[in-house]
Amino acid sequence: MAFDNHAGANKLARTLSNRMKNESKNSLVLDFGSINSDYSLTTNTFPVKIPKKDYTVCRHISGMSLGTSGGSHGGHEYGDGSHSHSIPVPKLKPGDRVLVAWIQSEAVVVDVIVSASSL
């Protein structure tokens, strides 16, 4: 090889190889990020905008509605009191701080992070 006699190049190659091996062992890494005005994602460890089409979100933060239905109960003039409700879950929006799981090279937005003082 052309670099066999170059100690500096060999050392750099070994260092890079070891570093890549160590990085590839980490298949799941949690990170914080922000949703930008164009719905791209920027994370703390990868501060480059990731377009909306290139990351995924867990469905519970995608703006879906949850359906619930109650059992029957008295107190109604007609019927048995059975009913159901649709509960909208807030959708991801620009400015949200989020928890991101890195699954290999894919960013997955897990949930929105809020300050404990807002509880």
PDB file of C-alpha atoms in Angstrom:
ATOM      1  CA  MET A   1       0.000   0.000   0.000  1.00  0.00           C
ATOM      2  CA  ALA A   2       1.061   3.563  -0.560  1.00  0.00           C
ATOM      3  CA  PHE A   3       0.794   4.506   3.127  1.00  0.00           C
ATOM      4  CA  ASP A   4       2.549   1.488   4.675  1.00  0.00           C
ATOM      5  CA  ASN A   5       5.679   3.492   5.395  1.00  0.00           C
ATOM      6  CA  HIS A   6       3.863   6.577   6.723  1.00  0.00           C
ATOM      7  CA  ALA A   7       3.476   6.263  10.492  1.00  0.00           C
ATOM      8  CA  GLY A   8       1.211   9.330  10.712  1.00  0.00           C
ATOM      9  CA  ALA A   9      -1.218   8.079   8.086  1.00  0.00           C
ATOM     10  CA  ASN A  10      -1.279   4.613   9.666  1.00  0.00           C
ATOM     11  CA  LYS A  11      -1.982   6.088  13.101  1.00  0.00           C
ATOM     12  CA  LEU A  12      -4.786   8.234  11.697  1.00  0.00           C
ATOM     13  CA  ALA A  13      -6.318   5.230   9.899  1.00  0.00           C
ATOM     14  CA  ARG A  14      -6.190   3.108  13.090  1.00  0.00           C
ATOM     15  CA  THR A  15      -7.720   5.916  15.136  1.00  0.00           C
ATOM     16  CA  LEU A  16     -10.547   6.446  12.645  1.00  0.00           C
ATOM     17  CA  SER A  17     -11.182   2.713  12.399  1.00  0.00           C
ATOM     18  CA  ASN A  18     -11.372   2.316  16.194  1.00  0.00           C
ATOM     19  CA  ARG A  19     -13.603   5.361  16.481  1.00  0.00           C
ATOM     20  CA  MET A  20     -16.024   4.023  13.851  1.00  0.00           C
ATOM     21  CA  LYS A  21     -16.145   0.637  15.593  1.00  0.00           C
ATOM     22  CA  ASN A  22     -17.013   2.321  18.893  1.00  0.00           C
ATOM     23  CA  GLU A  23     -19.678   4.514  17.299  1.00  0.00           C
ATOM     24  CA  SER A  24     -21.326   1.604  15.489  1.00  0.00           C
ATOM     25  CA  LYS A  25     -21.754  -0.271  18.785  1.00  0.00           C
ATOM     26  CA  ASN A  26     -24.219   2.402  19.916  1.00  0.00           C
ATOM     27  CA  SER A  27     -27.351   1.407  18.023  1.00  0.00           C
ATOM     28  CA  LEU A  28     -29.687   3.513  20.176  1.00  0.00           C
ATOM     29  CA  VAL A  29     -28.876   6.989  21.427  1.00  0.00           C
ATOM     30  CA  LEU A  30     -31.286   9.438  23.012  1.00  0.00           C
ATOM     31  CA  ASP A  31     -30.951  13.082  22.093  1.00  0.00           C
ATOM     32  CA  PHE A  32     -32.809  16.372  22.465  1.00  0.00           C
ATOM     33  CA  GLY A  33     -33.917  18.405  19.501  1.00  0.00           C
ATOM     34  CA  SER A  34     -36.152  21.207  18.254  1.00  0.00           C
ATOM     35  CA  ILE A  35     -38.805  21.407  15.571  1.00  0.00           C
ATOM     36  CA  ASN A  36     -38.039  24.327  13.242  1.00  0.00           C
ATOM     37  CA  SER A  37     -40.522  26.661  11.512  1.00  0.00           C
ATOM     38  CA  ASP A  38     -40.432  24.501   8.357  1.00  0.00           C
ATOM     39  CA  TYR A  39     -40.996  21.362  10.501  1.00  0.00           C
ATOM     40  CA  SER A  40     -37.425  20.221   9.977  1.00  0.00           C
ATOM     41  CA  LEU A  41     -35.691  18.707  13.009  1.00  0.00           C
ATOM     42  CA  THR A  42     -32.431  19.902  14.543  1.00  0.00           C
ATOM     43  CA  THR A  43     -30.884  17.768  17.289  1.00  0.00           C
ATOM     44  CA  ASN A  44     -28.185  18.583  19.824  1.00  0.00           C
ATOM     45  CA  THR A  45     -25.755  15.984  18.470  1.00  0.00           C
ATOM     46  CA  PHE A  46     -26.569  16.585  14.786  1.00  0.00           C
ATOM     47  CA  PRO A  47     -27.099  20.361  14.452  1.00  0.00           C
ATOM     48  CA  VAL A  48     -28.028  20.230  10.767  1.00  0.00           C
ATOM     49  CA  LYS A  49     -31.680  20.609   9.745  1.00  0.00           C
ATOM     50  CA  ILE A  50     -33.232  17.225   8.984  1.00  0.00           C
ATOM     51  CA  PRO A  51     -36.140  17.731   6.539  1.00  0.00           C
ATOM     52  CA  LYS A  52     -39.597  16.580   7.648  1.00  0.00           C
ATOM     53  CA  LYS A  53     -39.544  13.781   5.071  1.00  0.00           C
ATOM     54  CA  ASP A  54     -36.306  12.355   6.525  1.00  0.00           C
ATOM     55  CA  TYR A  55     -37.322  11.694  10.138  1.00  0.00           C
ATOM     56  CA  THR A  56     -40.208   9.855  11.763  1.00  0.00           C
ATOM     57  CA  VAL A  57     -42.458  10.559  14.749  1.00  0.00           C
ATOM     58  CA  CYS A  58     -44.279   8.307  17.182  1.00  0.00           C
ATOM     59  CA  ARG A  59     -47.957   8.338  16.336  1.00  0.00           C
ATOM     60  CA  HIS A  60     -49.123   9.756  19.669  1.00  0.00           C
ATOM     61  CA  ILE A  61     -47.570  13.146  18.759  1.00  0.00           C
ATOM     62  CA  SER A  62     -48.787  13.187  15.170  1.00  0.00           C
ATOM     63  CA  GLY A  63     -52.078  14.931  15.948  1.00  0.00           C
ATOM     64  CA  MET A  64     -54.282  11.873  16.139  1.00  0.00           C
ATOM     65  CA  SER A  65     -57.440  11.622  18.247  1.00  0.00           C
ATOM     66  CA  LEU A  66     -57.920   8.984  20.891  1.00  0.00           C
ATOM     67  CA  GLY A  67     -61.360   7.453  21.259  1.00  0.00           C
ATOM     68  CA  THR A  68     -62.825   6.389  24.571  1.00  0.00           C
ATOM     69  CA  SER A  69     -66.165   4.932  25.407  1.00  0.00           C
ATOM     70  CA  GLY A  70     -67.776   4.810  28.799  1.00  0.00           C
ATOM     71  CA  GLY A  71     -69.895   2.104  30.232  1.00  0.00           C
ATOM     72  CA  SER A  72     -73.579   2.501  30.803  1.00  0.00           C
ATOM     73  CA  HIS A  73     -74.875   4.416  33.786  1.00  0.00           C
ATOM     74  CA  GLY A  74     -78.185   5.652  35.068  1.00  0.00           C
ATOM     75  CA  GLY A  75     -79.470   9.195  35.351  1.00  0.00           C
ATOM     76  CA  HIS A  76     -80.636   9.603  31.776  1.00  0.00           C
ATOM     77  CA  GLU A  77     -84.219   9.948  30.690  1.00  0.00           C
ATOM     78  CA  TYR A  78     -83.600   7.846  27.537  1.00  0.00           C
ATOM     79  CA  GLY A  79     -81.140   5.032  26.912  1.00  0.00           C
ATOM     80  CA  ASP A  80     -78.629   3.550  29.287  1.00  0.00           C
ATOM     81  CA  GLY A  81     -76.215   6.514  29.415  1.00  0.00           C
ATOM     82  CA  SER A  82     -73.529   4.922  27.275  1.00  0.00           C
ATOM     83  CA  HIS A  83     -71.407   7.422  25.379  1.00  0.00           C
ATOM     84  CA  SER A  84     -68.001   7.998  23.797  1.00  0.00           C
ATOM     85  CA  HIS A  85     -65.503  10.831  23.551  1.00  0.00           C
ATOM     86  CA  SER A  86     -62.813  11.801  21.070  1.00  0.00           C
ATOM     87  CA  ILE A  87     -59.728  13.239  22.749  1.00  0.00           C
ATOM     88  CA  PRO A  88     -57.444  15.186  20.420  1.00  0.00           C
ATOM     89  CA  VAL A  89     -53.733  14.861  21.176  1.00  0.00           C
ATOM     90  CA  PRO A  90     -51.688  18.018  20.532  1.00  0.00           C
ATOM     91  CA  LYS A  91     -49.794  17.892  17.252  1.00  0.00           C
ATOM     92  CA  LEU A  92     -46.091  18.567  16.913  1.00  0.00           C
ATOM     93  CA  LYS A  93     -45.456  22.252  16.159  1.00  0.00           C
ATOM     94  CA  PRO A  94     -42.543  24.593  15.433  1.00  0.00           C
ATOM     95  CA  GLY A  95     -40.629  25.538  18.571  1.00  0.00           C
ATOM     96  CA  ASP A  96     -41.327  22.238  20.349  1.00  0.00           C
ATOM     97  CA  ARG A  97     -38.390  20.729  22.234  1.00  0.00           C
ATOM     98  CA  VAL A  98     -38.425  16.994  21.601  1.00  0.00           C
ATOM     99  CA  LEU A  99     -36.863  13.740  22.733  1.00  0.00           C
ATOM    100  CA  VAL A 100     -35.219  11.982  19.794  1.00  0.00           C
ATOM    101  CA  ALA A 101     -34.127   8.348  19.602  1.00  0.00           C
ATOM    102  CA  TRP A 102     -31.435   7.610  17.033  1.00  0.00           C
ATOM    103  CA  ILE A 103     -32.055   4.154  15.617  1.00  0.00           C
ATOM    104  CA  GLN A 104     -28.922   3.546  13.570  1.00  0.00           C
ATOM    105  CA  SER A 105     -28.984   6.576  11.242  1.00  0.00           C
ATOM    106  CA  GLU A 106     -32.699   7.363  11.585  1.00  0.00           C
ATOM    107  CA  ALA A 107     -34.034  10.065  13.897  1.00  0.00           C
ATOM    108  CA  VAL A 108     -37.328   9.184  15.595  1.00  0.00           C
ATOM    109  CA  VAL A 109     -39.144  11.908  17.538  1.00  0.00           C
ATOM    110  CA  VAL A 110     -40.490  10.137  20.613  1.00  0.00           C
ATOM    111  CA  ASP A 111     -42.270  12.916  22.475  1.00  0.00           C
ATOM    112  CA  VAL A 112     -42.435  16.623  23.221  1.00  0.00           C
ATOM    113  CA  ILE A 113     -40.390  17.754  26.226  1.00  0.00           C
ATOM    114  CA  VAL A 114     -41.865  20.362  28.564  1.00  0.00           C
ATOM    115  CA  SER A 115     -40.401  22.088  31.586  1.00  0.00           C
ATOM    116  CA  ALA A 116     -41.328  20.511  34.905  1.00  0.00           C
ATOM    117  CA  SER A 117     -42.297  23.992  36.120  1.00  0.00           C
ATOM    118  CA  SER A 118     -45.204  23.952  33.638  1.00  0.00           C
ATOM    119  CA  LEU A 119     -46.786  20.977  35.406  1.00  0.00           C
TER     120      LEU A 119
END
